[in-house]
CSV table of C-alpha atoms and ligand atoms in Angstrom, one decimal:
chain,number,residue,atom,x,y,z
Z,1,MET,CA,0.0,0.0,0.0
Z,2,LEU,CA,2.9,2.3,0.8
Z,3,GLN,CA,4.4,1.8,-2.7
Z,4,ILE,CA,1.0,2.4,-4.3
Z,5,CYS,CA,0.3,5.6,-2.3
Z,6,ARG,CA,3.8,6.8,-3.1
Z,7,GLN,CA,3.2,6.5,-6.8
Z,8,ASN,CA,-0.4,7.7,-6.8
Z,9,PRO,CA,-0.8,10.9,-4.7
Z,10,ASP,CA,-4.6,10.8,-4.9
Z,11,VAL,CA,-5.0,7.3,-3.5
Z,12,THR,CA,-6.2,6.8,0.1
Z,13,ALA,CA,-6.2,3.2,1.4
Z,14,THR,CA,-7.4,0.9,4.1
Z,15,VAL,CA,-5.4,-2.2,5.1
Z,16,LEU,CA,-7.5,-4.8,6.8
Z,17,ASP,CA,-5.5,-7.5,8.5
Z,18,LEU,CA,-5.3,-9.4,11.8
Z,19,PRO,CA,-4.4,-7.1,14.8
Z,20,LEU,CA,-0.7,-7.9,15.2
Z,21,VAL,CA,-0.1,-7.4,11.5
Z,22,CYS,CA,-1.8,-4.0,11.6
Z,23,ASP,CA,0.4,-3.0,14.5
Z,24,VAL,CA,3.6,-4.0,12.6
Z,25,GLY,CA,2.4,-2.3,9.4
Z,26,GLN,CA,1.4,0.9,11.2
Z,27,GLU,CA,4.8,1.1,12.9
Z,28,HIS,CA,6.5,0.5,9.5
Z,29,ILE,CA,4.8,3.4,7.7
Z,30,ARG,CA,4.8,5.9,10.7
Z,31,PRO,CA,7.7,8.0,9.4
Z,32,GLU,CA,6.5,8.1,5.8
Z,33,PRO,CA,4.8,11.1,4.3
Z,34,GLU,CA,2.1,8.8,3.0
Z,35,ALA,CA,1.2,7.5,6.5
Z,36,ASP,CA,-1.9,9.8,6.8
Z,37,ARG,CA,-3.4,8.3,3.6
Z,38,ILE,CA,-3.1,4.7,4.8
Z,39,LYS,CA,-5.5,3.5,7.5
Z,40,PHE,CA,-5.2,0.2,9.3
Z,41,LEU,CA,-8.3,-1.8,10.3
Z,42,LYS,CA,-7.9,-4.7,12.7
Z,43,GLY,CA,-10.3,-7.5,11.8
Z,44,ASP,CA,-11.1,-10.8,10.2
Z,45,ALA,CA,-12.0,-10.5,6.5
Z,46,LEU,CA,-13.7,-13.9,6.6
Z,47,THR,CA,-16.3,-13.2,9.3
Z,48,ASP,CA,-16.5,-9.4,10.0
Z,49,ALA,CA,-18.8,-7.0,8.3
Z,50,LEU,CA,-16.4,-5.0,6.3
Z,51,PRO,CA,-16.6,-1.2,5.6
Z,52,GLU,CA,-18.2,-0.2,2.3
Z,53,ASP,CA,-17.9,2.3,-0.5
Z,54,PHE,CA,-14.4,1.3,-1.8
Z,55,ASP,CA,-13.5,1.8,-5.5
Z,56,LEU,CA,-11.1,-1.2,-5.4
Z,57,VAL,CA,-10.6,-4.1,-3.1
Z,58,THR,CA,-7.5,-6.3,-3.5
Z,59,PHE,CA,-6.3,-9.6,-2.2
Z,60,LYS,CA,-2.6,-10.0,-2.6
Z,61,SER,CA,-1.1,-13.5,-1.9
Z,62,MET,CA,-3.8,-14.2,0.7
Z,63,LEU,CA,-6.5,-16.5,-0.8
Z,64,HIS,CA,-4.1,-19.4,-1.6
Z,65,ASP,CA,-3.7,-19.9,2.2
Z,66,TRP,CA,-7.3,-20.9,2.4
Z,67,PRO,CA,-9.4,-23.9,1.2
Z,68,GLU,CA,-11.7,-23.1,-1.7
Z,69,ARG,CA,-14.8,-22.7,0.5
Z,70,GLU,CA,-13.2,-19.9,2.6
Z,71,ALA,CA,-11.5,-18.3,-0.5
Z,72,ILE,CA,-15.0,-18.0,-2.0
Z,73,ARG,CA,-16.3,-16.5,1.3
Z,74,PHE,CA,-13.5,-13.9,1.3
Z,75,ILE,CA,-14.5,-12.8,-2.2
Z,76,LYS,CA,-18.2,-12.7,-1.4
Z,77,ASN,CA,-17.6,-10.7,1.7
Z,78,ALA,CA,-15.2,-8.3,0.0
Z,79,SER,CA,-17.6,-7.7,-2.9
Z,80,ARG,CA,-20.0,-6.0,-0.5
Z,81,SER,CA,-17.3,-3.4,0.2
Z,82,LEU,CA,-17.2,-2.2,-3.4
Z,83,VAL,CA,-19.2,0.6,-4.9
Z,84,PRO,CA,-21.2,-0.4,-8.0
Z,85,GLY,CA,-18.7,-0.3,-10.9
Z,86,GLY,CA,-15.8,-0.9,-8.4
Z,87,THR,CA,-13.0,-3.3,-9.1
Z,88,LEU,CA,-12.0,-6.5,-7.3
Z,89,LEU,CA,-8.3,-7.4,-7.9
Z,90,ILE,CA,-6.8,-10.7,-7.0
Z,91,PHE,CA,-3.0,-11.0,-7.2
Z,92,GLU,CA,-1.7,-14.5,-6.5
Z,93,ARG,CA,1.0,-17.0,-7.3
Z,94,GLY,CA,-0.2,-19.6,-9.8
Z,95,PRO,CA,0.6,-23.3,-9.8
Z,96,ILE,CA,4.3,-24.2,-10.1
Z,97,GLU,CA,5.2,-27.1,-12.4
Z,98,MET,CA,7.9,-28.6,-10.1
Z,99,ALA,CA,9.2,-31.1,-12.7
Z,100,GLN,CA,9.8,-28.3,-15.2
Z,101,THR,CA,11.0,-25.6,-12.9
Z,102,GLU,CA,14.5,-24.8,-11.9
Z,103,ILE,CA,14.3,-24.6,-8.1
Z,104,TYR,CA,16.5,-21.9,-6.3
Z,105,TYR,CA,17.5,-21.9,-2.7
Z,106,SER,CA,15.6,-18.6,-2.2
Z,107,MET,CA,12.4,-20.3,-3.2
Z,108,ILE,CA,12.4,-22.7,-0.2
Z,109,PRO,CA,10.2,-20.6,2.1
Z,110,PHE,CA,7.3,-20.5,-0.3
Z,111,LEU,CA,7.7,-24.0,-1.6
Z,112,LEU,CA,6.0,-25.0,1.7
Z,113,PHE,CA,2.8,-23.7,0.0
Z,114,VAL,CA,3.4,-25.1,-3.4
Z,115,HIS,CA,0.3,-27.4,-3.2
Z,116,SER,CA,-2.0,-24.5,-2.4
Z,117,PHE,CA,-1.1,-22.3,-5.4
Z,118,ARG,CA,-4.2,-22.7,-7.5
Z,119,ALA,CA,-5.1,-21.6,-11.0
Z,120,PRO,CA,-7.3,-18.5,-11.4
Z,121,ALA,CA,-10.3,-20.5,-12.6
Z,122,LEU,CA,-11.9,-20.8,-9.2
Z,123,TYR,CA,-11.8,-17.0,-8.7
Z,124,VAL,CA,-13.1,-16.3,-12.2
Z,125,LYS,CA,-16.0,-18.7,-11.6
Z,126,GLN,CA,-16.9,-17.1,-8.3
Z,127,LEU,CA,-16.8,-13.6,-9.9
Z,128,GLN,CA,-19.1,-14.8,-12.7
Z,129,ASP,CA,-21.5,-16.3,-10.1
Z,130,LEU,CA,-21.5,-12.9,-8.3
Z,131,ASP,CA,-22.4,-11.2,-11.6
Z,132,PHE,CA,-19.1,-9.3,-11.9
Z,133,GLN,CA,-18.3,-7.9,-15.3
Z,134,GLU,CA,-15.2,-7.4,-17.5
Z,135,ILE,CA,-13.5,-10.3,-15.8
Z,136,SER,CA,-9.9,-10.5,-17.0
Z,137,VAL,CA,-6.9,-12.7,-16.1
Z,138,LYS,CA,-3.3,-11.5,-16.7
Z,139,ASN,CA,-0.3,-13.8,-16.2
Z,140,VAL,CA,2.8,-12.2,-14.8
Z,141,CYS,CA,6.1,-14.0,-14.5
Z,142,LEU,CA,8.1,-12.9,-11.5
Z,143,ASP,CA,10.3,-15.4,-9.6
Z,144,THR,CA,7.4,-17.9,-10.2
Z,145,PRO,CA,4.2,-17.5,-12.2
Z,146,PHE,CA,1.7,-15.0,-10.8
Z,147,PHE,CA,-1.7,-13.9,-12.1
Z,148,ILE,CA,-3.9,-10.9,-11.7
Z,149,VAL,CA,-7.6,-11.3,-11.9
Z,150,THR,CA,-9.7,-8.1,-12.2
Z,151,ALA,CA,-13.4,-7.7,-12.4
Z,152,LYS,CA,-16.0,-4.9,-12.1
Z,153,LYS,CA,-19.0,-5.0,-9.8
Z,154,LYS,CA,-22.1,-4.5,-11.7
Z,155,ASN,CA,-23.4,-1.0,-11.9
Z,156,ARG,CA,-27.0,-0.6,-10.6
Z,157,ASN,CA,-28.2,0.5,-14.0
Z,158,SER,CA,-26.2,-1.8,-16.3
Z,159,PRO,CA,-28.1,-4.7,-18.0
X,201,SAM,C1,0.8,-14.6,2.8
X,201,SAM,S1,0.4,-13.1,3.7
X,201,SAM,C2,0.5,-11.9,2.3
X,201,SAM,C3,0.9,-10.5,2.8
X,201,SAM,C4,1.0,-9.5,1.7
X,201,SAM,N1,-0.3,-9.2,1.2
X,201,SAM,C5,2.0,-9.9,0.7
X,201,SAM,O1,1.6,-10.1,-0.5
X,201,SAM,O2,3.2,-10.0,1.0
X,201,SAM,C6,-1.3,-13.3,4.0
X,201,SAM,C7,-1.9,-12.1,4.8
X,201,SAM,O3,-3.3,-12.3,5.0
X,201,SAM,C8,-3.6,-12.0,6.3
X,201,SAM,N2,-4.8,-12.8,6.7
X,201,SAM,C9,-5.0,-14.1,6.7
X,201,SAM,N3,-6.2,-14.4,7.1
X,201,SAM,C10,-6.9,-13.2,7.3
X,201,SAM,C11,-8.2,-12.9,7.8
X,201,SAM,N4,-9.1,-13.9,8.1
X,201,SAM,N5,-8.6,-11.6,7.9
X,201,SAM,C12,-7.7,-10.6,7.6
X,201,SAM,N6,-6.4,-10.9,7.2
X,201,SAM,C13,-6.0,-12.2,7.1
X,201,SAM,C14,-2.4,-12.5,7.1
X,201,SAM,O4,-2.4,-12.0,8.4
X,201,SAM,C15,-1.3,-12.0,6.2
X,201,SAM,O5,-0.9,-10.7,6.5
């Protein structure tokens, strides 16, 4: 969020995470000029009623940690936070083909999660079921394959 706010002076953001993570994040950004544009909200995105009226809600490297049923609940819950026409953005590591991938020592920490990196299809299906529009998937190759799914919440007056 700090990087995004640095590059986009008009952006204000709310980070929702578990209490300890918010404390660490708040401490980290305290000296930065962007600190007053980034609010931290301690909560549970699975079960709490989330604040509303956001133009964009993003999950970055979070949904893969959860079984499909919960991943879907996160998306459903977050979709209520968006204004009509607002964007949901999911940025996740995709599956890694172990047999065809050169494995580096630096990859060890996240190889723990290699079985939970799923393809974007589950998220696309969920967004279709929720009547999101303009659903797109973009593949991004960083240290391993990532993807970005974006979709727009239906406008009240669109067909
Ligand atoms: C793998 S970390 C990713 C952190 C960061 N977005 C990144 O890409 O480096 C997953 C984050 O999701 C948060 N998280 C997990 N379950 C959550 C929940 N139920 N409600 C809110 N945040 C949650 C964790 O505390 C953690 O900060």
